[in-house]
PDB file of C-alpha atoms and ligand atoms in Angstrom:
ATOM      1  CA  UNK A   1     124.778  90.286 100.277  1.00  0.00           C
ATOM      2  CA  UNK A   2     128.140  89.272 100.378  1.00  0.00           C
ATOM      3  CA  UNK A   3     128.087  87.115 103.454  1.00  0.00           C
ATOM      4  CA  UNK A   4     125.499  84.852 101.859  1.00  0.00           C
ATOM      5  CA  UNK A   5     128.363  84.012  99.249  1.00  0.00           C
ATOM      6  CA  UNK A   6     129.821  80.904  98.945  1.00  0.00           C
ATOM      7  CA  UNK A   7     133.405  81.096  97.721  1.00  0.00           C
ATOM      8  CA  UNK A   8     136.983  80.042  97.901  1.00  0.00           C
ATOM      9  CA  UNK A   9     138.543  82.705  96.464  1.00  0.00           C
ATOM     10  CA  UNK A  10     141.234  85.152  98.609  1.00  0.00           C
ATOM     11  CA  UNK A  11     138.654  87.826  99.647  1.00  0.00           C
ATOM     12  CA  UNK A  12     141.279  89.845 101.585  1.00  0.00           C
ATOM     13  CA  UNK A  13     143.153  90.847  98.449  1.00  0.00           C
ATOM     14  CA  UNK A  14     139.783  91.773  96.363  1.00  0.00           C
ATOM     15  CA  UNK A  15     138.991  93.859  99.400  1.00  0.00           C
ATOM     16  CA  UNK A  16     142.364  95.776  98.389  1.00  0.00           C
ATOM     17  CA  UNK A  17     140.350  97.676  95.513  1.00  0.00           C
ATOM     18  CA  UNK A  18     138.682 100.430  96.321  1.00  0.00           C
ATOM     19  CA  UNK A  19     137.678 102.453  93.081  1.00  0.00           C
ATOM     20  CA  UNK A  20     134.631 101.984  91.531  1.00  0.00           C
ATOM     21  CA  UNK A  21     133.598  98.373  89.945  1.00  0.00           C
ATOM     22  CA  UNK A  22     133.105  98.188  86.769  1.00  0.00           C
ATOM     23  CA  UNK A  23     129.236  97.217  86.417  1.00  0.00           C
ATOM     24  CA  UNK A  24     130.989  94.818  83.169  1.00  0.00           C
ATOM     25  CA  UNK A  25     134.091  92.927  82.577  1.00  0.00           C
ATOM     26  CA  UNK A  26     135.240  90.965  79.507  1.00  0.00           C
ATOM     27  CA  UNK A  27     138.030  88.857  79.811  1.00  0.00           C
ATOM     28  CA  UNK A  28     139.942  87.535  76.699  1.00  0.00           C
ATOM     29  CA  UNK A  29     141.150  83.722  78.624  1.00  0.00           C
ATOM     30  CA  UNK A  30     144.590  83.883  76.831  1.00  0.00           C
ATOM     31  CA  UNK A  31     148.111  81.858  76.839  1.00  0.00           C
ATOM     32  CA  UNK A  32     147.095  78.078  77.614  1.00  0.00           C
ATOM     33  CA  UNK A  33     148.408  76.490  75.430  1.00  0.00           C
ATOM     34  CA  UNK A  34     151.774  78.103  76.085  1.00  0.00           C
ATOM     35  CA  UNK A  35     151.557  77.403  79.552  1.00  0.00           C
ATOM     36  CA  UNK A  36     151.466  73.696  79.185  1.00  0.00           C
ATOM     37  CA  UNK A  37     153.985  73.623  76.195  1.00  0.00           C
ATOM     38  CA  UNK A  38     156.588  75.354  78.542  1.00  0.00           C
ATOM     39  CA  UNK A  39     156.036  72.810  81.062  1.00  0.00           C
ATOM     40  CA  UNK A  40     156.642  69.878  79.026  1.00  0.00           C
ATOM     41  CA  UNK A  41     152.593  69.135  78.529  1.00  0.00           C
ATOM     42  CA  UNK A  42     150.246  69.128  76.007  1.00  0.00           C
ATOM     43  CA  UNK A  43     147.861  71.912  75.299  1.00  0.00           C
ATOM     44  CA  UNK A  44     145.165  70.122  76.410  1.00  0.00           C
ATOM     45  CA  UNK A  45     146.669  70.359  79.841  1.00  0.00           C
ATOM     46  CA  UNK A  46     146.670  73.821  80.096  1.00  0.00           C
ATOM     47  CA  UNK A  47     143.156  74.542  78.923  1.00  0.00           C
ATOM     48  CA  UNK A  48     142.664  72.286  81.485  1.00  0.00           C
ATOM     49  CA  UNK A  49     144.250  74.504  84.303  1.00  0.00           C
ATOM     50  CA  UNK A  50     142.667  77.718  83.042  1.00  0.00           C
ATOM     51  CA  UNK A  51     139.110  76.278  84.066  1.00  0.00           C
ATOM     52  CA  UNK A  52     140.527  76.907  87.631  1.00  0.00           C
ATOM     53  CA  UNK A  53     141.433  80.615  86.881  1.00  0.00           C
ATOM     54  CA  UNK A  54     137.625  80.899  85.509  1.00  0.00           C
ATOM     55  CA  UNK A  55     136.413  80.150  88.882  1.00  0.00           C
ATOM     56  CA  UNK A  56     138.530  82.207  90.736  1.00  0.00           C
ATOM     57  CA  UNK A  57     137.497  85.065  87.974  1.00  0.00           C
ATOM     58  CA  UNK A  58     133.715  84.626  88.732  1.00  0.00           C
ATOM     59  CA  UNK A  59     133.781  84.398  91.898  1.00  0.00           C
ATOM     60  CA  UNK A  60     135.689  87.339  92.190  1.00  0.00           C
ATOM     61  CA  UNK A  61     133.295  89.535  89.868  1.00  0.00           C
ATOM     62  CA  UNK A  62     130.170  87.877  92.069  1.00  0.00           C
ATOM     63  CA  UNK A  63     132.131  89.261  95.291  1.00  0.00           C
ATOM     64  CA  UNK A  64     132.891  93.062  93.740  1.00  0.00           C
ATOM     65  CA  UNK A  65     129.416  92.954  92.881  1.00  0.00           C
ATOM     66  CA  UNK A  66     130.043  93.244  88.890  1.00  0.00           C
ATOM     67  CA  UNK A  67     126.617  92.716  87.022  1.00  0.00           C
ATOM     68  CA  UNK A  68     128.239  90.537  84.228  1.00  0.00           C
ATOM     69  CA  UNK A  69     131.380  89.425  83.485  1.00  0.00           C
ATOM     70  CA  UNK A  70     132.097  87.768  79.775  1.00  0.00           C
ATOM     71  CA  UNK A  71     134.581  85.602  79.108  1.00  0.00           C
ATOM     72  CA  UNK A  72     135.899  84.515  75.975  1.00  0.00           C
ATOM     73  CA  UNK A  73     136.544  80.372  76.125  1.00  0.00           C
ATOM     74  CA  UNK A  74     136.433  79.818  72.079  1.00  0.00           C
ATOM     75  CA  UNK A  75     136.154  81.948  69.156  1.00  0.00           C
ATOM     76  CA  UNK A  76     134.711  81.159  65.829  1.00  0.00           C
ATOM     77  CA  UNK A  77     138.258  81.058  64.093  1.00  0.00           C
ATOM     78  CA  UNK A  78     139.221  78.327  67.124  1.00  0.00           C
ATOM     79  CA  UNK A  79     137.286  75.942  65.160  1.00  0.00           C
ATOM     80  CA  UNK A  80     140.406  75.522  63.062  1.00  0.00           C
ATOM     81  CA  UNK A  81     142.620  74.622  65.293  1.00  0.00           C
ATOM     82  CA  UNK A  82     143.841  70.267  64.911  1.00  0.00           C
ATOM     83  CA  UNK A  83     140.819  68.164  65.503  1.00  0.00           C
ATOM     84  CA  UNK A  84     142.443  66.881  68.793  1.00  0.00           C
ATOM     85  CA  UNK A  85     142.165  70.407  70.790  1.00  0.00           C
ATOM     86  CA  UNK A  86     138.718  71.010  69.327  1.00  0.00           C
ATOM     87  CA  UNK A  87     137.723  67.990  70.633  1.00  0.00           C
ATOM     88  CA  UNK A  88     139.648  68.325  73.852  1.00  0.00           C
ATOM     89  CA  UNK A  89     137.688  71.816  74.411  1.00  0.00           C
ATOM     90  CA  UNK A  90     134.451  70.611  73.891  1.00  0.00           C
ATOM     91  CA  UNK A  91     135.081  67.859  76.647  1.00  0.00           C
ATOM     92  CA  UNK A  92     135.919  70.163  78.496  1.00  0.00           C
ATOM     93  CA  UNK A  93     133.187  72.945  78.435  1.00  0.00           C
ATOM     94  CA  UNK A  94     131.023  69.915  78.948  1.00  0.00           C
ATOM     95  CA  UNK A  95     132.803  69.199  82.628  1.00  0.00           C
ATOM     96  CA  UNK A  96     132.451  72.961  83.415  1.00  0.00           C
ATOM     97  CA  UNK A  97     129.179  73.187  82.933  1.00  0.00           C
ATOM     98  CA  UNK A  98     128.965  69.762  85.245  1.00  0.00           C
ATOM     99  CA  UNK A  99     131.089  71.068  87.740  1.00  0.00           C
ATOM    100  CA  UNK A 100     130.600  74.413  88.013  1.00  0.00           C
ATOM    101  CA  UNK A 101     126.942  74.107  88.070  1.00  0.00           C
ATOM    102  CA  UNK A 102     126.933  74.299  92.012  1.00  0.00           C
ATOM    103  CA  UNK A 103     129.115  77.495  92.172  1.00  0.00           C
ATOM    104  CA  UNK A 104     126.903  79.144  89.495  1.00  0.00           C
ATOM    105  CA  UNK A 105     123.549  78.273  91.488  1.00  0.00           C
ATOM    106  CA  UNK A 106     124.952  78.538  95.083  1.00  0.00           C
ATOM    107  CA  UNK A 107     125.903  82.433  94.123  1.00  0.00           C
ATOM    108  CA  UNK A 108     122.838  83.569  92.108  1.00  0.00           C
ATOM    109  CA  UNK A 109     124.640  83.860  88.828  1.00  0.00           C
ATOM    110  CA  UNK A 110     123.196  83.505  85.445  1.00  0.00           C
ATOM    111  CA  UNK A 111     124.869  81.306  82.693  1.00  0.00           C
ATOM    112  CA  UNK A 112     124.314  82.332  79.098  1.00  0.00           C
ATOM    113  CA  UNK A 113     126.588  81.421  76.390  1.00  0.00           C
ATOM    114  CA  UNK A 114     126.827  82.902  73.335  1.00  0.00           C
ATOM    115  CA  UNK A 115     128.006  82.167  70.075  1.00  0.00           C
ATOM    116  CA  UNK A 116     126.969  79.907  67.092  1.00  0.00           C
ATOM    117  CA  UNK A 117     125.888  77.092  69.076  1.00  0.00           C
ATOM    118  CA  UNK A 118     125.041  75.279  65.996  1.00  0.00           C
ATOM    119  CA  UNK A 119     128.158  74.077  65.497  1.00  0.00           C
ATOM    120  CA  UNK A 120     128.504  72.407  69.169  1.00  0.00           C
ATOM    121  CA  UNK A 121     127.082  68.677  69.739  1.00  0.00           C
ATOM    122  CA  UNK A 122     124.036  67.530  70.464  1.00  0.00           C
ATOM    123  CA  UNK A 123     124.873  66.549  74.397  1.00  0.00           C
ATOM    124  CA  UNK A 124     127.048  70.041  74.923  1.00  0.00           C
ATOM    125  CA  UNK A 125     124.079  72.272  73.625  1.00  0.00           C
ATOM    126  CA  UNK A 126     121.854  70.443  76.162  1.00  0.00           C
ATOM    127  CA  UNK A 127     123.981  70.928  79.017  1.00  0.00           C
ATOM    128  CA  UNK A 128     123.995  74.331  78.392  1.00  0.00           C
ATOM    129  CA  UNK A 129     120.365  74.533  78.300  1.00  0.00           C
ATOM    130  CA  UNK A 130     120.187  73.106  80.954  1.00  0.00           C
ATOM    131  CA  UNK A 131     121.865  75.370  83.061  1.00  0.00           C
ATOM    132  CA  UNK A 132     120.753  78.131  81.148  1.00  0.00           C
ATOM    133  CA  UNK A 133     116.893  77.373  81.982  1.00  0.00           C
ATOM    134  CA  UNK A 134     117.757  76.583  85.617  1.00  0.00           C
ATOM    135  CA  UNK A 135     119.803  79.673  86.440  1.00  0.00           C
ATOM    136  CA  UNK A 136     117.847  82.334  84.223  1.00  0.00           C
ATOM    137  CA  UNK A 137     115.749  83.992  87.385  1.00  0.00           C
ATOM    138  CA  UNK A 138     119.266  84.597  88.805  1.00  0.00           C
ATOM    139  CA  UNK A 139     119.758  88.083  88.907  1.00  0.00           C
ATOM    140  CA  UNK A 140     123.250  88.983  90.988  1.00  0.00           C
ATOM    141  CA  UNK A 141     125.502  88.188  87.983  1.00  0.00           C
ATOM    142  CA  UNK A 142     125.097  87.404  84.862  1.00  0.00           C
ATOM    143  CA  UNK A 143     128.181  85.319  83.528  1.00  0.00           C
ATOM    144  CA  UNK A 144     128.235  85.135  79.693  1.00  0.00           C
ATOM    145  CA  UNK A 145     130.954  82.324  77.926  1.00  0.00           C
ATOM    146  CA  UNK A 146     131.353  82.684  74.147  1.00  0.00           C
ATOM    147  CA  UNK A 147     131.877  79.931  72.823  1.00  0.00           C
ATOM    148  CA  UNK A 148     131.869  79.854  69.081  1.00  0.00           C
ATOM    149  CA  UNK A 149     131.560  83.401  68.928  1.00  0.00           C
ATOM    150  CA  UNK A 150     133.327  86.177  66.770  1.00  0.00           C
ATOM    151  CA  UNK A 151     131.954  89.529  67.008  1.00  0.00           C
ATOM    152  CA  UNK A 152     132.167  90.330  63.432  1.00  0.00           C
ATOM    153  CA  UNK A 153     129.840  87.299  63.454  1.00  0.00           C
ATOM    154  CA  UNK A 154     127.625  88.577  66.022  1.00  0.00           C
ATOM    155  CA  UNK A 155     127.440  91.711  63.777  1.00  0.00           C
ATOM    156  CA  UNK A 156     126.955  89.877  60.724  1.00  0.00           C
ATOM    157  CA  UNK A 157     123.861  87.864  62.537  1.00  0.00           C
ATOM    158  CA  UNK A 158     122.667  91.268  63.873  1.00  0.00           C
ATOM    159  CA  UNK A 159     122.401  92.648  59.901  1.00  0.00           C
ATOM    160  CA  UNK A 160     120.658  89.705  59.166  1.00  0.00           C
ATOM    161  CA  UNK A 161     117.542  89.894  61.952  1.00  0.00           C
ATOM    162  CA  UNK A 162     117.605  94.022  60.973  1.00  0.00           C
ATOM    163  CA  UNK A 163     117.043  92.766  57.349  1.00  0.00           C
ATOM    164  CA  UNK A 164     114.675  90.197  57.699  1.00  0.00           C
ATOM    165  CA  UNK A 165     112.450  93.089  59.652  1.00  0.00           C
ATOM    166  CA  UNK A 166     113.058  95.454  56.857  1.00  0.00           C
ATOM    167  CA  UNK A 167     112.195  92.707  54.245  1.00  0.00           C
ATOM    168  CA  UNK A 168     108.824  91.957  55.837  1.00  0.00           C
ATOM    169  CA  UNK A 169     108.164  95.816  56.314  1.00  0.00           C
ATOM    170  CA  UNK A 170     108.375  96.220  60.100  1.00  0.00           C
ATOM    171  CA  UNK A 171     111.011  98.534  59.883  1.00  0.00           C
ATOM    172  CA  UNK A 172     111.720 101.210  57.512  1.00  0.00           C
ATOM    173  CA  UNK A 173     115.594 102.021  57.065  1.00  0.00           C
ATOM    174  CA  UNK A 174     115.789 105.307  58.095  1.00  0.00           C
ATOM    175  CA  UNK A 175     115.086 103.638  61.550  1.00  0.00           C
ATOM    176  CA  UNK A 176     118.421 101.903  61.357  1.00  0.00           C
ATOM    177  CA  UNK A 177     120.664 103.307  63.978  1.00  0.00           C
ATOM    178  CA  UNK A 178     122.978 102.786  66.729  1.00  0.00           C
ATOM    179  CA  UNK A 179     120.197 101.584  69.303  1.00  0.00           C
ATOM    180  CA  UNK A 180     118.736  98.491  66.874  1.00  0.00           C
ATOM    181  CA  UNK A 181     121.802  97.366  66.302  1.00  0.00           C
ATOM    182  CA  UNK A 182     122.759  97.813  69.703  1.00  0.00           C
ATOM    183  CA  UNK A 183     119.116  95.942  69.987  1.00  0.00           C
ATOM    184  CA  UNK A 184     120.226  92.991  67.549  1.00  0.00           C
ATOM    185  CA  UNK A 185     123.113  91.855  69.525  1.00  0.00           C
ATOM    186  CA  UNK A 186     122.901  88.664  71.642  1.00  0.00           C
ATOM    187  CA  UNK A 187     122.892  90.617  74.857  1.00  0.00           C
ATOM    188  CA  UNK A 188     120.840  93.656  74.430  1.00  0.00           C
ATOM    189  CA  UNK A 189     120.329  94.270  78.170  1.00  0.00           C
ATOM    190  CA  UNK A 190     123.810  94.286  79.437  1.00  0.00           C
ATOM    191  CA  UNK A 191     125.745  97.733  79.627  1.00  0.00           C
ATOM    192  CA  UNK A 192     128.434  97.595  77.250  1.00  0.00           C
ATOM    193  CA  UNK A 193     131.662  96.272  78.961  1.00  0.00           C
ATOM    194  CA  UNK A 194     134.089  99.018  80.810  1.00  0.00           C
ATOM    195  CA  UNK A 195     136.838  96.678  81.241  1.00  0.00           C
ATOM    196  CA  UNK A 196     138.596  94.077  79.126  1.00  0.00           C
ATOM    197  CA  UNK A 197     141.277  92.047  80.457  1.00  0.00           C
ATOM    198  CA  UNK A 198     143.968  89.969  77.937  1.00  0.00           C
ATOM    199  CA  UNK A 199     146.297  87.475  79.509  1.00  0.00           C
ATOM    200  CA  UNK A 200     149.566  86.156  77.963  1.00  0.00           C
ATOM    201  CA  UNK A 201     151.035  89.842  76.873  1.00  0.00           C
ATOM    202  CA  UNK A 202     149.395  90.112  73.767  1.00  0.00           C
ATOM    203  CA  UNK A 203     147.499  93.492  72.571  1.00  0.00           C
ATOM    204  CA  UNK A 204     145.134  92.783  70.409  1.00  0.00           C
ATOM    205  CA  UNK A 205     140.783  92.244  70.231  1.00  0.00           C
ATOM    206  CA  UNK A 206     141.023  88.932  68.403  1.00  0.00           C
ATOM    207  CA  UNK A 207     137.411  89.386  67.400  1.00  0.00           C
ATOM    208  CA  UNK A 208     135.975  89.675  70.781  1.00  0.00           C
ATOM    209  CA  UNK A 209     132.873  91.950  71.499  1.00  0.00           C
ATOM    210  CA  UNK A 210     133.731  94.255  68.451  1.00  0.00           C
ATOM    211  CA  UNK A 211     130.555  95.781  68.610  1.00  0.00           C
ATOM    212  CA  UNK A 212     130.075  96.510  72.625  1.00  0.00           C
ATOM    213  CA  UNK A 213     134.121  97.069  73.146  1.00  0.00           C
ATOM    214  CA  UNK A 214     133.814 100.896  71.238  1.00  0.00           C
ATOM    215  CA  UNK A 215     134.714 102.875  74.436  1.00  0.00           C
ATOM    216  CA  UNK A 216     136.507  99.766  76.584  1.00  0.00           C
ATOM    217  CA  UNK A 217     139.277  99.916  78.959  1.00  0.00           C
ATOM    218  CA  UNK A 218     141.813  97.483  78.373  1.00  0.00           C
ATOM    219  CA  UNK A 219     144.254  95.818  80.369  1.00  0.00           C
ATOM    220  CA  UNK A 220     147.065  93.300  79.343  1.00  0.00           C
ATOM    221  CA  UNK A 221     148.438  91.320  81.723  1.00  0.00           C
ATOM    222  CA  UNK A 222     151.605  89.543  80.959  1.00  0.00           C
ATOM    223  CA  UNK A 223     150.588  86.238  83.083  1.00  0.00           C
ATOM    224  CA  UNK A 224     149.146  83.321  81.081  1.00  0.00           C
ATOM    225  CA  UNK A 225     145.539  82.484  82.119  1.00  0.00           C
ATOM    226  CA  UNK A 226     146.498  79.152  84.416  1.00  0.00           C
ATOM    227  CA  UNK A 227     148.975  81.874  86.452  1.00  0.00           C
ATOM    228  CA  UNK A 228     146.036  85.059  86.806  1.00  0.00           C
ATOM    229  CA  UNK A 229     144.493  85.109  90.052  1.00  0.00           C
ATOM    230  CA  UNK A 230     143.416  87.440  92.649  1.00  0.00           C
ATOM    231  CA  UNK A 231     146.185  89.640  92.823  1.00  0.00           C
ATOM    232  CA  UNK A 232     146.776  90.208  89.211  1.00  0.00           C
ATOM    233  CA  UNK A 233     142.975  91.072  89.001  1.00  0.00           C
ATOM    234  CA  UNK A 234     143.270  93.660  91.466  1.00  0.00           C
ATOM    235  CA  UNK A 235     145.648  94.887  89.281  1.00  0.00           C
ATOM    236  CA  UNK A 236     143.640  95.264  86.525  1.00  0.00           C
ATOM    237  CA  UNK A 237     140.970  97.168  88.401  1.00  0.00           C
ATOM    238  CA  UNK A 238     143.236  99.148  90.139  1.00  0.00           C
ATOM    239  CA  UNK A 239     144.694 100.344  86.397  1.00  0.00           C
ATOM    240  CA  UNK A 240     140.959 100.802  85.125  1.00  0.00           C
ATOM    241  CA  UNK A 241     140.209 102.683  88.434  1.00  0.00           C
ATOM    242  CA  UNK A 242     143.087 105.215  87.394  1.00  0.00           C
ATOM    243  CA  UNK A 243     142.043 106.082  84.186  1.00  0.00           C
ATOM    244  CA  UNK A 244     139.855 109.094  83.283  1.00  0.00           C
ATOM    245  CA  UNK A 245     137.338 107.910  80.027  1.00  0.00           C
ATOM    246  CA  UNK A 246     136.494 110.450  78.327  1.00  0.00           C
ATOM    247  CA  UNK A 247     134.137 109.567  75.335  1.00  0.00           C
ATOM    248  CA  UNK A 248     135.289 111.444  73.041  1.00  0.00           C
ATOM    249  CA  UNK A 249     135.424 114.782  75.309  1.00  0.00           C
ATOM    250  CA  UNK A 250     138.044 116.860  76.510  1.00  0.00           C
ATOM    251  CA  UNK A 251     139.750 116.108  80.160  1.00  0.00           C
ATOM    252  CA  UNK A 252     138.431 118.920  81.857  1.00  0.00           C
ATOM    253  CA  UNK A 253     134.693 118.587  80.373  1.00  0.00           C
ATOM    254  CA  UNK A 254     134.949 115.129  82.139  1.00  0.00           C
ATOM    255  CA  UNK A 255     136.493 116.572  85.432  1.00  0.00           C
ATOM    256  CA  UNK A 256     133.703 119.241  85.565  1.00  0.00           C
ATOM    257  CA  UNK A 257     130.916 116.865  84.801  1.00  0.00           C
ATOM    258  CA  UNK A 258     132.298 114.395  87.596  1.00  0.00           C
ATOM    259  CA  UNK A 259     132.783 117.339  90.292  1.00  0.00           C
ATOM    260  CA  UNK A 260     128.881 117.936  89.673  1.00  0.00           C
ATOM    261  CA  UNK A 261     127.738 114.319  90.729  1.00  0.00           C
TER     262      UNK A 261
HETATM  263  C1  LIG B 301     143.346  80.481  75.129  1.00  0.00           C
HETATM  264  O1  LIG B 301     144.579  79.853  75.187  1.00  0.00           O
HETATM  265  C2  LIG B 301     142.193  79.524  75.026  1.00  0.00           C
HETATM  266  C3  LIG B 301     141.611  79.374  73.675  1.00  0.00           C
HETATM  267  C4  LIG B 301     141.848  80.146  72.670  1.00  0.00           C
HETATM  268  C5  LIG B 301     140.702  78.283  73.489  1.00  0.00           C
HETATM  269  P1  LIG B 301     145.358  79.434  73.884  1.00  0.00           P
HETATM  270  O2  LIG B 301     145.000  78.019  73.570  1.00  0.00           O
HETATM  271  O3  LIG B 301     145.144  80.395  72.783  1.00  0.00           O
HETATM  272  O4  LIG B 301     146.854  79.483  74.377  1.00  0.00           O
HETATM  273  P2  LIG B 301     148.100  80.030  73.544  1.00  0.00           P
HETATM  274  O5  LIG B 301     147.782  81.420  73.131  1.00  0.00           O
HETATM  275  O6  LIG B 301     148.285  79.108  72.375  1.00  0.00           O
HETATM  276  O7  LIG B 301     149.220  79.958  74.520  1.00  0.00           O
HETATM  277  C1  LIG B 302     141.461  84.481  71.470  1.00  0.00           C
HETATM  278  O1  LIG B 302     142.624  83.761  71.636  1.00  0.00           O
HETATM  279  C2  LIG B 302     140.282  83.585  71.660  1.00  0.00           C
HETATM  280  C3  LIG B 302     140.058  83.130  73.025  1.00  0.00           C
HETATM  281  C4  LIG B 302     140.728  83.482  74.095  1.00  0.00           C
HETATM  282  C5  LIG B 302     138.979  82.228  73.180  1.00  0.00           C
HETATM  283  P1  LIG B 302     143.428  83.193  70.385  1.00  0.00           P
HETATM  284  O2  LIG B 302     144.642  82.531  70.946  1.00  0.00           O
HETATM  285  O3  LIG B 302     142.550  82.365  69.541  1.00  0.00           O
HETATM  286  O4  LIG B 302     143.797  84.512  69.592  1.00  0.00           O
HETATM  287  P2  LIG B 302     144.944  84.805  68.538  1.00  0.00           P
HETATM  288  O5  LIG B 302     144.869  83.724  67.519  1.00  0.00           O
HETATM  289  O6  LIG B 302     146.235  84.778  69.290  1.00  0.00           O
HETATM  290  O7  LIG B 302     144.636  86.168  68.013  1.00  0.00           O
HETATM  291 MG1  LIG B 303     146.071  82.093  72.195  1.00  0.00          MG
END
C-alpha cells in the first residue's frame, strides 16, 4: 500500500510513468568521483553525495512497487583503488547502513548485500548483519548492495559450490545446466533484472551481474550519480517501457504472443 509509505522523494513525477515496472532494476552508481573533482573536491566528497541519490533510488523502486532493486556501491576490482578512498568507502557504507536503517525498516524493504564480504572489517560485516537479520521477514522490496562483488566472481564461487556437490557425489554432471547455476548464484530467488541503469555516460557492464544481465535492458544516462534523481529515472523507465524484448524471437512472434495475454 502506497499510502502506508514513508518517503521524501517527488512522487508526482514517478506518477508520470505509466508502462509496466520492471519487477527488477540494477543500477551501476557511476561518476562520483568526477563529480567532486569538477567541483574543486575530493572524491571522497562525491561518494559522499551519491548516498543521497541511493535514497531517492529506493524509495522510488519501493513506490513503483519494484520487487528488488540492486545497486552496485563497490566492485571487487575497487579494492585497488589508493588506500585513502577504500577506506573512505568503507566509512561510509558503515553510516548508510546507520542511517538508512529507519528508511529500510519504515518501508518493508529487505537489505542483503552481496559480494565477498570477507574482505570487509570486522565492525562493517556486523552492521550488515545486523540489518540483514532484522529486515529479512520484509517482503515489499528486496534491496541488494554489492559490495565487493564482481560477477565473474559470483560465477567463479557458483563453479565452486556445483563442484564441491559433484565431488561428494550429490550431483552427477550431466545435471549441470542453466537452472543450478542459475541455483548457485547469491540470489537464486530474484527474477533476473529487466533493467540496468549506468550513470556518468559510460556503456559498459564493468563486471556487474554478468550472469543474471543475459537478456537486460540498459539505459545510460549521461548525469553523474550525485545529479540522477526522479526525473532522470522516469526517464529510464519510460525508455525501457518503449522497447519490445524479444529473447531471441522475431518482432512479430513477440507482438502475437503479447496480443494473446
Ligand atoms: C562510482 O563512482 C562509485 C564507485 C565505483 C565506488 P566513481 O568513484 O567510479 O566515480 P568516477 O567514475 O571516478 O567519476
Ligand atoms: C563500476 O564503476 C563499479 C561501481 C559502480 C561500483 P567503476 O568506476 O569501478 O568502473 P570502471 O572502472 O569505469 O569500468
Ligand atoms: Mg567510475
Amino acid at each position: 500500500m502506497k499510502s502506508n509509505l514513508k518517503l521524501s522523494i517527488n512522487q508526482d513525477i514517478i506518477d508520470t510513468y505509466e508502462g509496466d515496472v520492471p519487477k527488477h532494476i540494477g543500477v551501476i552508481m557511476d561518476g562520483n568521483g568526477r563529480w567532486a573533482q569538477e567541483r574543486g573536491m575530493i572524491r571522497i566528497r562525491g561518494h559522499h553525495e551519491g548516498a543521497k541519490t541511493v535514497r531517492t533510488v529506493v524509495e522510488s523502486c519501493r513506490y513503483l512497487g519494484c520487487e528488488a532493486l540492486t545497486l552496485y556501491a563497490f566492485s571487487a576490482q575497487n579494492w585497488g583503488r589508493p588506500e585513502d578512498e577504500v577506506k573512505g568507502l568503507m566509512s561510509l557504507f558503515d553510516l548508510y547502513i546507520k542511517k538508512e536503517r529507519k528508511t529500510i525498516l519504515d518501508n518493508g524493504i529487505q537489505l542483503r548485500v552481496i559480494g565477498d564480504r570477507s574482505k570487509l572489517g570486522p565492525k562493517l560485516i556486523s552492521a550488515i548483519e545486523g540489518l540483514e537479520e532484522i529486515s529479512k521477514d520484509n517482503s515489499d522490496m528486496i534491496l541488494q548492495v554489492a559490495v565487493s562483488y564482481g560477477g565473474r566472481e559470483e560465477i567463479i564461487r557458483a563453479a565452486k559450490i556445483i563442484a564441491e556437490k559433484a565431488t561428494r557425489n550429490e550431483i552427477d554432471t550431466d545435471q549441470i545446466d542453466e537452472h543450478m547455476l542459475a541455483s548457485a548464484m547469491y540470489s537464486p530467488d530474484l527474477p533476473d533484472p529487466e533493467l540496468i541503469v549506468r550513470t556518468s555516460g559510460e556503456f559498459r557492464v564493468s563486471n556487474f551481474l554478468t550472469w543474471q544481465s543475459a537478456y537486460s535492458e540498459f539505459f545510460v544516462s549521461d548525469l553523474y550519480w550525485p545529479d540522477f534523481d526522479e526525473e532522470e529515472f522516469v526517464k529510464a523507465l519510460k525508455s525501457f517501457g518503449d522497447r519490445q524484448r524479444r529473447f531471441g524471437k522475431t518482432g512479430e512472434q513477440i507482438s502475437k504472443e503479447d496480443s494473446s495475454k
